[in-house]
Coordinates of C-alpha atoms in Angstrom, one line a residue:
X13 CA 0.0 0.0 0.0
X14 CA 1.3 3.5 -0.9
X15 CA 2.2 6.0 1.8
X16 CA -0.1 8.5 0.1
X17 CA -3.2 6.3 0.5
X18 CA -2.2 5.6 4.1
X19 CA -2.1 9.4 4.7
X20 CA -5.5 9.7 3.0
X21 CA -7.0 7.1 5.4
X22 CA -5.5 8.9 8.4
X23 CA -6.9 12.3 7.2
X24 CA -10.4 10.9 6.6
X25 CA -10.3 9.3 10.0
X26 CA -9.6 12.7 11.5
X27 CA -12.6 14.2 9.7
X28 CA -10.7 15.8 6.8
X29 CA -11.5 15.5 3.2
X30 CA -8.2 15.3 1.3
X31 CA -8.0 15.8 -2.4
X32 CA -6.0 14.6 -5.4
X33 CA -6.5 13.9 -9.1
X34 CA -7.6 10.6 -10.6
X35 CA -4.2 10.4 -12.3
X36 CA -2.4 10.6 -8.9
X37 CA -4.6 8.1 -7.3
X38 CA -3.7 5.6 -10.2
X39 CA 0.0 6.4 -9.6
X40 CA -0.3 5.5 -6.0
X41 CA -1.3 2.0 -7.1
X42 CA 1.4 1.8 -9.8
X43 CA -1.0 2.3 -12.7
X44 CA -1.5 4.9 -15.4
X45 CA -4.9 3.9 -16.7
X46 CA -8.2 2.8 -15.3
X47 CA -8.0 -0.8 -16.4
X48 CA -10.5 -3.2 -15.0
X49 CA -8.1 -4.9 -12.7
X50 CA -6.7 -1.7 -11.2
X51 CA -10.1 -0.1 -10.8
X52 CA -11.3 -3.2 -8.8
X53 CA -8.1 -3.1 -6.7
X54 CA -8.6 0.5 -5.8
X55 CA -12.3 0.1 -5.1
X56 CA -11.6 -2.8 -2.8
X57 CA -9.0 -0.6 -0.8
X58 CA -11.6 2.3 -0.6
X59 CA -14.3 -0.1 0.5
X60 CA -12.0 -1.7 3.1
X61 CA -11.1 1.8 4.5
X62 CA -14.7 3.0 4.5
X63 CA -13.9 5.7 2.0
X64 CA -15.6 7.0 -1.1
X65 CA -14.3 9.5 -3.7
X66 CA -16.4 12.4 -4.7
X67 CA -17.0 12.5 -7.6
X68 CA -16.5 8.8 -8.4
X69 CA -13.0 8.3 -9.7
X70 CA -14.3 6.0 -12.4
X71 CA -16.6 8.6 -13.9
X72 CA -14.6 11.7 -14.4
X73 CA -11.7 13.0 -16.5
X74 CA -8.4 11.4 -15.5
X75 CA -7.0 14.8 -14.4
X76 CA -10.1 15.8 -12.6
X77 CA -9.8 16.5 -8.8
X78 CA -11.5 14.1 -6.5
X79 CA -12.1 14.3 -2.7
X80 CA -11.8 11.4 -0.3
X81 CA -14.7 11.2 2.2
X82 CA -16.0 8.9 4.8
X83 CA -18.4 6.4 3.3
X84 CA -22.0 6.8 4.4
X85 CA -23.5 4.4 6.8
X86 CA -25.1 1.4 5.0
X87 CA -28.9 1.6 4.7
X88 CA -30.9 -1.4 5.8
X89 CA -32.3 -3.3 2.8
X90 CA -36.0 -3.9 2.9
X91 CA -37.1 -7.2 1.2
X92 CA -39.1 -6.5 -2.0
X93 CA -42.8 -7.0 -1.9
X94 CA -44.3 -10.3 -3.1
X95 CA -47.0 -10.8 -5.6
X96 CA -49.9 -13.1 -4.9
X97 CA -48.0 -16.0 -6.4
X98 CA -45.1 -15.3 -4.1
X99 CA -42.8 -13.9 -6.9
X100 CA -40.5 -11.0 -5.9
X101 CA -40.8 -7.7 -7.7
X102 CA -37.8 -7.5 -10.0
X103 CA -38.1 -4.0 -11.4
X104 CA -35.2 -3.3 -13.8
X105 CA -32.6 -0.8 -12.8
X106 CA -30.3 0.3 -15.5
X107 CA -26.5 0.3 -14.9
X108 CA -24.6 3.5 -15.0
X109 CA -23.0 4.5 -18.3
X110 CA -19.5 3.3 -18.7
X111 CA -18.5 6.3 -20.8
X112 CA -19.6 9.7 -19.6
X113 CA -19.1 13.1 -21.2
X114 CA -17.3 14.2 -18.1
X115 CA -14.4 11.9 -19.0
X116 CA -13.5 14.2 -21.9
X117 CA -10.8 16.8 -21.3
X118 CA -12.9 19.4 -23.1
X119 CA -15.7 19.0 -20.6
X120 CA -13.4 20.0 -17.8
X121 CA -11.5 23.0 -19.2
X122 CA -14.0 25.7 -18.4
X123 CA -15.5 28.1 -21.0
X124 CA -14.8 31.6 -22.2
X125 CA -18.0 33.5 -21.9
X126 CA -19.6 36.9 -22.6
X127 CA -22.6 38.5 -21.1
X128 CA -25.7 39.2 -23.2
X129 CA -25.2 43.0 -23.0
X130 CA -21.5 42.8 -24.0
X131 CA -20.6 44.4 -27.3
X132 CA -20.3 42.3 -30.5
X133 CA -16.8 43.7 -30.8
X134 CA -15.8 42.0 -27.5
X135 CA -17.2 38.6 -28.5
X136 CA -15.4 38.9 -31.9
X137 CA -12.1 39.8 -30.2
X138 CA -12.4 36.9 -27.7
X139 CA -13.1 34.5 -30.5
X140 CA -10.1 35.7 -32.5
X141 CA -7.8 35.8 -29.5
X142 CA -8.6 32.2 -28.5
X143 CA -9.2 30.9 -32.0
X144 CA -12.7 29.8 -31.0
X145 CA -15.7 29.3 -33.3
X146 CA -18.3 30.1 -30.5
X147 CA -18.6 31.5 -27.0
X148 CA -21.0 30.8 -24.1
X149 CA -23.3 33.7 -23.4
X150 CA -23.7 33.7 -19.6
X151 CA -24.7 36.3 -17.1
X152 CA -23.1 34.2 -14.3
X153 CA -21.2 30.9 -14.0
X154 CA -24.3 28.7 -13.6
X155 CA -26.7 30.3 -16.2
X156 CA -26.4 29.7 -19.9
X157 CA -28.4 32.2 -21.9
X158 CA -27.2 30.8 -25.2
X159 CA -24.2 30.9 -27.5
X160 CA -22.7 33.3 -30.1
X161 CA -20.6 32.1 -32.9
X162 CA -19.2 33.1 -36.4
X163 CA -22.3 31.3 -37.8
X164 CA -24.9 33.3 -35.8
X165 CA -23.0 36.6 -36.5
X166 CA -22.9 35.7 -40.2
X167 CA -26.6 34.9 -40.3
X168 CA -27.6 38.2 -38.7
X169 CA -25.4 40.2 -40.9
X170 CA -26.8 38.4 -44.0
X171 CA -30.2 39.8 -43.1
X172 CA -28.7 43.2 -42.6
X173 CA -29.5 43.2 -38.9
X174 CA -27.8 45.9 -36.9
X175 CA -25.5 44.0 -34.4
X176 CA -24.6 46.0 -31.3
X177 CA -24.8 43.7 -28.3
X178 CA -24.1 39.9 -28.0
X179 CA -27.8 39.2 -27.5
X180 CA -28.4 40.5 -31.0
X181 CA -26.5 37.5 -32.5
X182 CA -27.3 34.9 -29.7
X183 CA -28.9 31.6 -30.3
X184 CA -30.2 28.8 -28.0
X185 CA -27.6 26.4 -26.7
X186 CA -27.7 22.8 -25.5
X187 CA -26.3 22.1 -21.9
X188 CA -25.8 18.5 -20.6
X189 CA -25.1 17.3 -17.1
X190 CA -21.6 15.8 -16.7
X191 CA -23.3 12.5 -15.9
X192 CA -24.6 12.2 -19.5
X193 CA -23.5 9.1 -21.3
X194 CA -20.9 9.9 -24.0
X195 CA -22.7 7.9 -26.8
X196 CA -26.0 9.5 -26.1
X197 CA -24.4 12.9 -26.1
X198 CA -22.7 12.2 -29.5
X199 CA -25.9 12.7 -31.5
X200 CA -26.6 16.1 -29.8
X201 CA -23.0 17.3 -30.5
X202 CA -23.3 16.3 -34.1
X203 CA -26.7 17.9 -34.5
X204 CA -25.8 21.1 -32.7
X205 CA -22.0 21.2 -33.4
X206 CA -21.3 21.7 -29.7
X207 CA -22.8 21.3 -26.2
X208 CA -22.0 22.9 -22.9
X209 CA -21.4 20.6 -19.9
X210 CA -22.4 21.5 -16.3
X211 CA -21.5 19.9 -13.0
X212 CA -24.2 17.7 -11.6
X213 CA -23.0 18.8 -8.1
X214 CA -22.9 22.6 -8.2
X215 CA -24.4 23.3 -11.6
X216 CA -21.5 25.3 -12.7
X217 CA -20.5 25.1 -16.4
X218 CA -17.3 23.1 -16.7
X219 CA -16.6 23.0 -20.4
X220 CA -17.8 22.9 -23.9
X221 CA -17.5 19.8 -26.2
X222 CA -17.4 20.4 -29.9
X223 CA -17.7 18.1 -32.9
X224 CA -14.0 18.5 -33.3
X225 CA -13.3 17.5 -29.7
X226 CA -15.5 14.4 -30.2
X227 CA -13.7 13.4 -33.5
X228 CA -10.4 13.7 -31.7
X229 CA -11.5 11.6 -28.8
X230 CA -12.7 8.8 -31.1
X231 CA -9.5 8.9 -33.1
X232 CA -7.7 8.7 -29.8
X233 CA -9.6 5.6 -28.8
X234 CA -9.8 4.0 -32.3
X235 CA -6.1 4.5 -33.5
X236 CA -4.8 1.7 -31.2
X237 CA -7.4 -0.7 -32.7
X238 CA -6.2 0.1 -36.2
X239 CA -2.6 -0.4 -35.2
X240 CA -3.3 -3.7 -33.5
X241 CA -5.4 -4.8 -36.5
X242 CA -2.5 -4.0 -38.8
X243 CA 0.1 -5.8 -36.6
X244 CA -2.2 -8.9 -36.4
X245 CA -2.4 -9.0 -40.2
X246 CA 1.3 -8.7 -40.5
X247 CA 1.8 -11.6 -38.0
X248 CA -0.7 -13.7 -40.0
X249 CA 1.2 -13.0 -43.2
X250 CA 4.4 -13.9 -41.5
X251 CA 3.3 -17.3 -40.4
X252 CA 0.8 -18.1 -43.1
X253 CA 1.6 -21.3 -44.9
X254 CA 4.6 -22.2 -42.8
X255 CA 2.9 -24.7 -40.5
X256 CA 0.8 -27.8 -40.8
X257 CA -2.7 -27.6 -39.4
X258 CA -1.6 -30.0 -36.7
X259 CA 0.9 -27.4 -35.4
X260 CA -1.8 -24.7 -35.4
X261 CA -4.1 -27.0 -33.6
X262 CA -1.5 -27.9 -31.0
X263 CA -2.0 -24.4 -29.4
X264 CA -5.4 -25.4 -28.3
X265 CA -6.0 -27.4 -25.2
X266 CA -7.1 -31.1 -25.6
X267 CA -9.9 -30.2 -23.2
X268 CA -11.5 -28.1 -25.9
X269 CA -11.8 -30.6 -28.9
X270 CA -14.4 -28.6 -30.7
X271 CA -12.3 -25.5 -31.0
X272 CA -9.3 -27.5 -31.9
X273 CA -11.3 -28.9 -34.8
X274 CA -12.3 -25.5 -35.9
X275 CA -8.7 -24.3 -36.2
X276 CA -8.0 -24.7 -39.9
X277 CA -5.8 -21.7 -40.6
X278 CA -3.8 -19.0 -38.9
X279 CA -6.9 -16.7 -39.0
X280 CA -8.5 -19.0 -36.4
X281 CA -5.8 -18.3 -33.8
X282 CA -5.6 -15.6 -31.1
X283 CA -2.7 -13.2 -30.8
X284 CA -1.4 -15.1 -27.8
X285 CA -1.4 -18.3 -29.8
X286 CA 0.6 -16.7 -32.6
X287 CA 3.2 -15.9 -29.9
X288 CA 3.1 -19.4 -28.5
X289 CA 3.9 -20.9 -31.9
X290 CA 6.7 -18.4 -32.6
X291 CA 8.4 -18.9 -29.2
X292 CA 9.1 -22.5 -30.0
X293 CA 12.7 -22.7 -31.4
X294 CA 11.7 -25.4 -33.8
X295 CA 8.8 -23.4 -35.2
X296 CA 10.9 -20.2 -35.3
X297 CA 13.3 -21.8 -37.7
X298 CA 10.6 -22.2 -40.3
X299 CA 10.2 -18.5 -40.5
X300 CA 13.7 -18.0 -41.7
X301 CA 14.1 -14.6 -40.1
X302 CA 17.6 -13.2 -39.6
X303 CA 16.6 -11.6 -36.2
X304 CA 16.9 -12.8 -32.6
X305 CA 14.0 -15.0 -31.6
X306 CA 14.1 -14.0 -27.9
X307 CA 14.1 -10.2 -28.6
X308 CA 11.5 -10.5 -31.2
X309 CA 9.2 -12.5 -29.0
X310 CA 9.7 -10.1 -26.1
X311 CA 8.6 -7.2 -28.3
X312 CA 5.7 -9.1 -29.6
X313 CA 4.7 -10.0 -26.0
X314 CA 4.6 -6.3 -25.1
X315 CA 2.2 -5.8 -28.1
X316 CA 0.1 -8.6 -26.7
X317 CA -0.2 -6.9 -23.3
X318 CA -1.1 -3.6 -24.9
X319 CA -3.7 -5.4 -27.0
X320 CA -5.4 -6.7 -23.9
X321 CA -5.6 -3.2 -22.5
X322 CA -6.9 -1.7 -25.8
X323 CA -9.7 -4.3 -26.0
X324 CA -11.3 -2.6 -22.9
X325 CA -11.9 0.6 -25.0
X326 CA -11.0 2.6 -22.0
X327 CA -11.6 6.4 -22.3
X328 CA -8.2 7.0 -20.8
X329 CA -6.7 5.4 -23.9
X330 CA -3.1 4.2 -23.9
X331 CA -0.1 6.2 -23.1
X332 CA 2.5 7.5 -25.5
X333 CA 5.0 4.8 -24.6
X334 CA 2.5 2.2 -25.6
X335 CA 1.7 4.0 -28.8
X336 CA 5.4 4.0 -29.6
X337 CA 5.7 0.3 -28.9
X338 CA 2.9 -0.4 -31.4
X339 CA 4.4 1.8 -34.0
X340 CA 7.9 0.4 -33.6
X341 CA 6.7 -3.2 -33.8
X342 CA 4.6 -2.4 -36.9
X343 CA 7.6 -0.8 -38.5
X344 CA 9.7 -3.9 -37.7
X345 CA 7.2 -6.1 -39.3
X346 CA 7.2 -3.8 -42.4
X347 CA 11.0 -4.1 -42.7
X348 CA 11.0 -7.9 -42.2
X349 CA 8.3 -8.2 -44.9
X350 CA 10.4 -6.0 -47.3
X351 CA 13.5 -8.0 -46.6
X352 CA 11.8 -11.3 -47.4
X353 CA 10.7 -10.2 -50.8

């Protein structure tokens, strides 16, 4: 257990509410991302210490600040009512969304705003200075009157309207709670080009998410999948036609005869099974590669581990070091393929 978490437990025990960021909390447990295993480990430690985080560390941006608080006393559970036949009432309760709009960086970076009575010149200057396409129109930090953008200004000018104050070129804006599911919010963002995000706790506006932010986030999440897919194709091409079906089937346990029977080509194997075949010195010789088997397999095993992380489609994504590993290994495969031709 880290000394930082021990200090948190002591502080909470004394009635304090210490704070940190999600990223720091992960670091205390030797992690950089909210993978399933590490989240479970942290949650068990929190539960064991009678502590909760506010907001929930699994539902906010990785650099968001969280507070550690004493967990509320458990509430006695009343048995559900029985119907005349004695069957319990099993009303469906939906699970929380796994991907919330609050997990996006843009939803946590605040907004640049103008008031309805500010001049059009002020709004234009702020948009130019910050390279923004739109601004929030807010009389205070909790109330969104609307938005002003280059588009709304252009529309008003095209009708030869006299623009003096921001309210003369203002349009309605969409605001979502930070607990809104990311995929549900996506349609609204596409339809309206941007949405504002407000805290479900204090109702303050915490950020603006644009269509550009959304596309960057999905690229951030999808690029590792594309790299992994490319590497898997490269591995298949490397070993395709080099081994008898019996060798391919040997990676499957005898306890699963049905799957073993289904393995008829390299396309039927998992990434880990590719590695298992290549690690065998006898099988390695058939590839006729002029590179070191141990080093190659070690690099491939790193890719396997990253692949396991990527499959969770975690909003935290993978870090730059892992990206570099995928890119390096893909380049290595390209070079080996070129040399073999």
